Amino acid sequence: MELADTVRWALLHPRAVFRGVRDLERDVSEDRWLCYVATPTHAYDQKTGEKRPPWPGEVFLVFVTEERVVYNWYWCESDRHESHLPADYETRFLEKVL
Amino acid sequence: MANEIDLNDAFARELTARVRTEPWSGPKVFPNPDGDCVELLLSNDNYRAERLDSLVTVYVNRENGELVGALVKGVRSFIRKMVERVPGFEIEIMDGKVKLEYLFTAGLWSHDAGANRILVQRYRKLREIAEDANLEVELEPEAV
């Protein structure tokens, strides 16, 4: 249900969009990949598939390649100060584009 | 912001039709060539993602902190780098497949000995699981 619902909702209602993965040590070519950050109004229980309130203290991330293919998504801890952004957002992306 | 997603449209119906109902039997490996990544799932427990480093994001059970899975990113470039640095690594690629434990081992070794304890523990656990289940990842031909 996450792909059918939450992922599509996140792409339509991002709270922020980040570009690129900051990585000084490895030769990765993900500079044009995007990460959409959203705070959906509900989540799904992965075991039962049932709708539930959003996971507290977390934001939903959707990752998109430069060909604009969604390749992954998940909930992760939010930043302590900017609760609509993921933890470590300042160091894990190249730039904030939205 | 209301929910504007139509869960009765063709896309949602197609996805719902693909949902498997049989009991979980893990672990499972899902290669994703488009994303140049490999996903490992150990159970269907609820999890949140925690980024270990630029190579691995782990999925952690929200209730008990146990590992639920992992996402290994940048597999193509990682393998290429490994073969460049250590040509013998190519020997470990058999029929276009490489054991997942080797990726976790190499990821672990890319940190210095003083790397934080949780990171080392997570890597070791992933390596142990991959080894026990003899998990492999199939590489695209150009990756090698």
Short mmCIF file of N, CA, C and O in Angstrom, two decimals, chain B residues 49-115:
data_model
loop_
_atom_site.label_atom_id
_atom_site.label_comp_id
_atom_site.label_asym_id
_atom_site.label_seq_id
_atom_site.Cartn_x
_atom_site.Cartn_y
_atom_site.Cartn_z
N ALA B 49 14.11 3.27 8.63
CA ALA B 49 15.44 3.18 8.03
C ALA B 49 16.43 4.03 8.81
O ALA B 49 16.09 5.11 9.28
N GLU B 50 17.64 3.52 8.94
CA GLU B 50 18.72 4.29 9.56
C GLU B 50 19.95 4.16 8.67
O GLU B 50 20.39 3.06 8.37
N ARG B 51 20.46 5.31 8.26
CA ARG B 51 21.60 5.32 7.34
C ARG B 51 22.88 4.99 8.12
O ARG B 51 23.25 5.71 9.04
N LEU B 52 23.52 3.86 7.74
CA LEU B 52 24.78 3.50 8.39
C LEU B 52 25.92 4.34 7.85
O LEU B 52 26.71 4.90 8.57
N ASP B 53 26.00 4.37 6.52
CA ASP B 53 27.01 5.16 5.81
C ASP B 53 26.52 5.29 4.38
O ASP B 53 25.36 4.97 4.08
N SER B 54 27.39 5.73 3.47
CA SER B 54 26.93 5.95 2.10
C SER B 54 26.66 4.64 1.36
O SER B 54 26.02 4.64 0.31
N LEU B 55 27.13 3.52 1.88
CA LEU B 55 26.90 2.24 1.21
C LEU B 55 25.63 1.55 1.72
O LEU B 55 24.86 1.01 0.93
N VAL B 56 25.42 1.57 3.00
CA VAL B 56 24.35 0.74 3.59
C VAL B 56 23.39 1.58 4.45
O VAL B 56 23.81 2.39 5.27
N THR B 57 22.12 1.36 4.22
CA THR B 57 21.06 1.84 5.11
C THR B 57 20.42 0.61 5.73
O THR B 57 20.07 -0.32 5.00
N VAL B 58 20.30 0.59 7.05
CA VAL B 58 19.69 -0.58 7.69
C VAL B 58 18.23 -0.28 8.02
O VAL B 58 17.85 0.86 8.25
N TYR B 59 17.41 -1.33 8.01
CA TYR B 59 16.03 -1.25 8.41
C TYR B 59 15.94 -1.85 9.82
O TYR B 59 16.33 -2.99 10.03
N VAL B 60 15.41 -1.06 10.75
CA VAL B 60 15.43 -1.46 12.16
C VAL B 60 14.00 -1.55 12.70
O VAL B 60 13.20 -0.63 12.50
N ASN B 61 13.71 -2.65 13.37
CA ASN B 61 12.40 -2.84 14.00
C ASN B 61 12.17 -1.72 15.02
O ASN B 61 12.99 -1.51 15.92
N ARG B 62 11.05 -1.02 14.88
CA ARG B 62 10.79 0.12 15.77
C ARG B 62 10.59 -0.32 17.22
O ARG B 62 10.84 0.45 18.14
N GLU B 63 10.11 -1.54 17.41
CA GLU B 63 9.78 -1.96 18.77
C GLU B 63 10.97 -2.52 19.54
O GLU B 63 11.12 -2.27 20.73
N ASN B 64 11.80 -3.30 18.86
CA ASN B 64 12.87 -3.97 19.62
C ASN B 64 14.28 -3.68 19.10
O ASN B 64 15.25 -4.22 19.63
N GLY B 65 14.40 -2.85 18.07
CA GLY B 65 15.74 -2.48 17.58
C GLY B 65 16.42 -3.56 16.76
O GLY B 65 17.57 -3.39 16.34
N GLU B 66 15.74 -4.69 16.52
CA GLU B 66 16.35 -5.76 15.74
C GLU B 66 16.44 -5.36 14.27
O GLU B 66 15.65 -4.57 13.78
N LEU B 67 17.41 -5.97 13.57
CA LEU B 67 17.54 -5.70 12.14
C LEU B 67 16.40 -6.36 11.36
O LEU B 67 16.10 -7.53 11.57
N VAL B 68 15.79 -5.60 10.50
CA VAL B 68 14.72 -6.13 9.64
C VAL B 68 15.22 -6.27 8.20
O VAL B 68 14.71 -7.06 7.41
N GLY B 69 16.27 -5.53 7.88
CA GLY B 69 16.80 -5.60 6.52
C GLY B 69 17.85 -4.54 6.28
O GLY B 69 18.30 -3.88 7.22
N ALA B 70 18.19 -4.39 5.01
CA ALA B 70 19.21 -3.39 4.65
C ALA B 70 19.09 -3.05 3.18
O ALA B 70 18.57 -3.84 2.38
N LEU B 71 19.57 -1.88 2.86
CA LEU B 71 19.66 -1.45 1.47
C LEU B 71 21.13 -1.15 1.19
O LEU B 71 21.74 -0.36 1.89
N VAL B 72 21.68 -1.85 0.18
CA VAL B 72 23.07 -1.61 -0.21
C VAL B 72 23.04 -0.78 -1.48
O VAL B 72 22.48 -1.23 -2.49
N LYS B 73 23.63 0.39 -1.42
CA LYS B 73 23.54 1.32 -2.55
C LYS B 73 24.84 1.36 -3.35
O LYS B 73 25.90 1.02 -2.85
N GLY B 74 24.72 1.83 -4.60
CA GLY B 74 25.93 2.06 -5.42
C GLY B 74 26.70 0.78 -5.67
O GLY B 74 27.93 0.78 -5.65
N VAL B 75 25.97 -0.32 -5.91
CA VAL B 75 26.62 -1.63 -6.03
C VAL B 75 27.59 -1.66 -7.23
O VAL B 75 28.72 -2.13 -7.12
N ARG B 76 27.16 -1.12 -8.36
CA ARG B 76 28.02 -1.14 -9.56
C ARG B 76 29.35 -0.45 -9.31
O ARG B 76 30.41 -1.01 -9.58
N SER B 77 29.28 0.78 -8.80
CA SER B 77 30.52 1.53 -8.59
C SER B 77 31.37 0.88 -7.50
O SER B 77 32.60 0.88 -7.56
N PHE B 78 30.69 0.30 -6.52
CA PHE B 78 31.41 -0.35 -5.43
C PHE B 78 32.21 -1.55 -5.96
O PHE B 78 33.40 -1.70 -5.66
N ILE B 79 31.55 -2.39 -6.77
CA ILE B 79 32.22 -3.57 -7.32
C ILE B 79 33.38 -3.12 -8.23
O ILE B 79 34.49 -3.68 -8.17
N ARG B 80 33.12 -2.12 -9.05
CA ARG B 80 34.16 -1.61 -9.96
C ARG B 80 35.39 -1.15 -9.17
O ARG B 80 36.52 -1.46 -9.50
N LYS B 81 35.13 -0.40 -8.13
CA LYS B 81 36.22 0.11 -7.28
C LYS B 81 37.00 -1.04 -6.64
O LYS B 81 38.21 -1.02 -6.57
N MET B 82 36.24 -2.03 -6.16
CA MET B 82 36.89 -3.15 -5.49
C MET B 82 37.80 -3.90 -6.46
O MET B 82 38.92 -4.28 -6.11
N VAL B 83 37.31 -4.10 -7.70
CA VAL B 83 38.12 -4.84 -8.69
C VAL B 83 39.36 -4.03 -9.07
O VAL B 83 40.44 -4.59 -9.28
N GLU B 84 39.21 -2.70 -9.12
CA GLU B 84 40.36 -1.83 -9.43
C GLU B 84 41.41 -1.90 -8.31
O GLU B 84 42.59 -2.03 -8.56
N ARG B 85 40.93 -1.80 -7.09
CA ARG B 85 41.85 -1.75 -5.94
C ARG B 85 42.45 -3.11 -5.63
O ARG B 85 43.61 -3.23 -5.29
N VAL B 86 41.59 -4.12 -5.71
CA VAL B 86 42.02 -5.48 -5.37
C VAL B 86 41.60 -6.40 -6.51
O VAL B 86 40.50 -6.95 -6.49
N PRO B 87 42.47 -6.53 -7.54
CA PRO B 87 42.06 -7.32 -8.72
C PRO B 87 41.58 -8.72 -8.37
O PRO B 87 40.73 -9.28 -9.06
N GLY B 88 42.09 -9.27 -7.28
CA GLY B 88 41.67 -10.61 -6.87
C GLY B 88 40.20 -10.70 -6.53
O GLY B 88 39.62 -11.79 -6.51
N PHE B 89 39.59 -9.58 -6.27
CA PHE B 89 38.16 -9.58 -5.91
C PHE B 89 37.32 -10.17 -7.03
O PHE B 89 36.26 -10.75 -6.78
N GLU B 90 37.84 -10.04 -8.27
CA GLU B 90 37.08 -10.55 -9.42
C GLU B 90 36.87 -12.07 -9.30
O GLU B 90 35.89 -12.61 -9.82
N ILE B 91 37.82 -12.71 -8.62
CA ILE B 91 37.70 -14.17 -8.42
C ILE B 91 36.41 -14.49 -7.65
O ILE B 91 35.82 -15.56 -7.82
N GLU B 92 35.99 -13.56 -6.80
CA GLU B 92 34.81 -13.80 -5.97
C GLU B 92 33.51 -13.62 -6.75
O GLU B 92 32.43 -13.88 -6.22
N ILE B 93 33.62 -13.15 -7.98
CA ILE B 93 32.42 -12.98 -8.79
C ILE B 93 32.26 -14.23 -9.67
O ILE B 93 33.01 -14.45 -10.60
N MET B 94 31.33 -15.06 -9.29
CA MET B 94 31.13 -16.34 -9.97
C MET B 94 29.85 -16.29 -10.77
O MET B 94 28.77 -16.06 -10.21
N ASP B 95 29.97 -16.51 -12.09
CA ASP B 95 28.78 -16.51 -12.95
C ASP B 95 27.97 -15.23 -12.78
O ASP B 95 26.72 -15.26 -12.75
N GLY B 96 28.68 -14.11 -12.66
CA GLY B 96 27.99 -12.82 -12.54
C GLY B 96 27.34 -12.58 -11.20
O GLY B 96 26.54 -11.67 -11.05
N LYS B 97 27.68 -13.43 -10.20
CA LYS B 97 27.09 -13.26 -8.87
C LYS B 97 28.20 -13.06 -7.84
O LYS B 97 29.29 -13.62 -7.98
N VAL B 98 27.88 -12.28 -6.83
CA VAL B 98 28.84 -12.11 -5.73
C VAL B 98 28.09 -12.30 -4.42
O VAL B 98 26.90 -11.97 -4.31
N LYS B 99 28.77 -12.90 -3.47
CA LYS B 99 28.13 -13.13 -2.17
C LYS B 99 27.92 -11.81 -1.44
O LYS B 99 28.83 -10.98 -1.38
N LEU B 100 26.74 -11.67 -0.90
CA LEU B 100 26.39 -10.42 -0.21
C LEU B 100 27.31 -10.18 0.99
O LEU B 100 27.63 -9.03 1.32
N GLU B 101 27.77 -11.26 1.61
CA GLU B 101 28.64 -11.09 2.78
C GLU B 101 29.91 -10.35 2.41
O GLU B 101 30.48 -9.62 3.22
N TYR B 102 30.39 -10.52 1.15
CA TYR B 102 31.61 -9.83 0.74
C TYR B 102 31.38 -8.32 0.64
O TYR B 102 32.27 -7.53 0.93
N LEU B 103 30.17 -7.93 0.20
CA LEU B 103 29.87 -6.50 0.14
C LEU B 103 29.86 -5.90 1.55
O LEU B 103 30.37 -4.81 1.79
N PHE B 104 29.26 -6.65 2.49
CA PHE B 104 29.21 -6.14 3.86
C PHE B 104 30.61 -6.11 4.48
O PHE B 104 30.96 -5.20 5.23
N THR B 105 31.41 -7.14 4.17
CA THR B 105 32.78 -7.16 4.70
C THR B 105 33.56 -5.97 4.17
O THR B 105 34.23 -5.26 4.93
N ALA B 106 33.47 -5.75 2.85
CA ALA B 106 34.20 -4.63 2.26
C ALA B 106 33.69 -3.30 2.81
O ALA B 106 34.47 -2.37 3.03
N GLY B 107 32.38 -3.21 3.02
CA GLY B 107 31.82 -1.99 3.60
C GLY B 107 32.36 -1.75 5.00
O GLY B 107 32.74 -0.63 5.35
N LEU B 108 32.43 -2.82 5.77
CA LEU B 108 32.96 -2.72 7.14
C LEU B 108 34.43 -2.30 7.12
O LEU B 108 34.85 -1.43 7.89
N TRP B 109 35.19 -2.88 6.22
CA TRP B 109 36.63 -2.58 6.16
C TRP B 109 36.91 -1.16 5.66
O TRP B 109 38.02 -0.67 5.81
N SER B 110 35.94 -0.55 5.04
CA SER B 110 36.17 0.80 4.53
C SER B 110 36.14 1.84 5.66
O SER B 110 36.43 3.01 5.45
N HIS B 111 35.77 1.37 6.88
CA HIS B 111 35.81 2.27 8.04
C HIS B 111 37.07 1.99 8.84
O HIS B 111 37.59 0.88 8.81
N ASP B 112 37.55 3.00 9.57
CA ASP B 112 38.74 2.74 10.37
C ASP B 112 38.36 1.95 11.62
O ASP B 112 37.18 1.81 11.97
N ALA B 113 39.39 1.43 12.25
CA ALA B 113 39.16 0.52 13.38
C ALA B 113 38.37 1.20 14.50
O ALA B 113 37.70 0.53 15.28
N GLY B 114 38.44 2.50 14.55
CA GLY B 114 37.75 3.21 15.63
C GLY B 114 36.33 3.60 15.28
O GLY B 114 35.74 4.42 15.98
N ALA B 115 35.82 3.06 14.19
CA ALA B 115 34.46 3.40 13.76
C ALA B 115 33.48 3.12 14.89
O ALA B 115 33.73 2.28 15.76
#
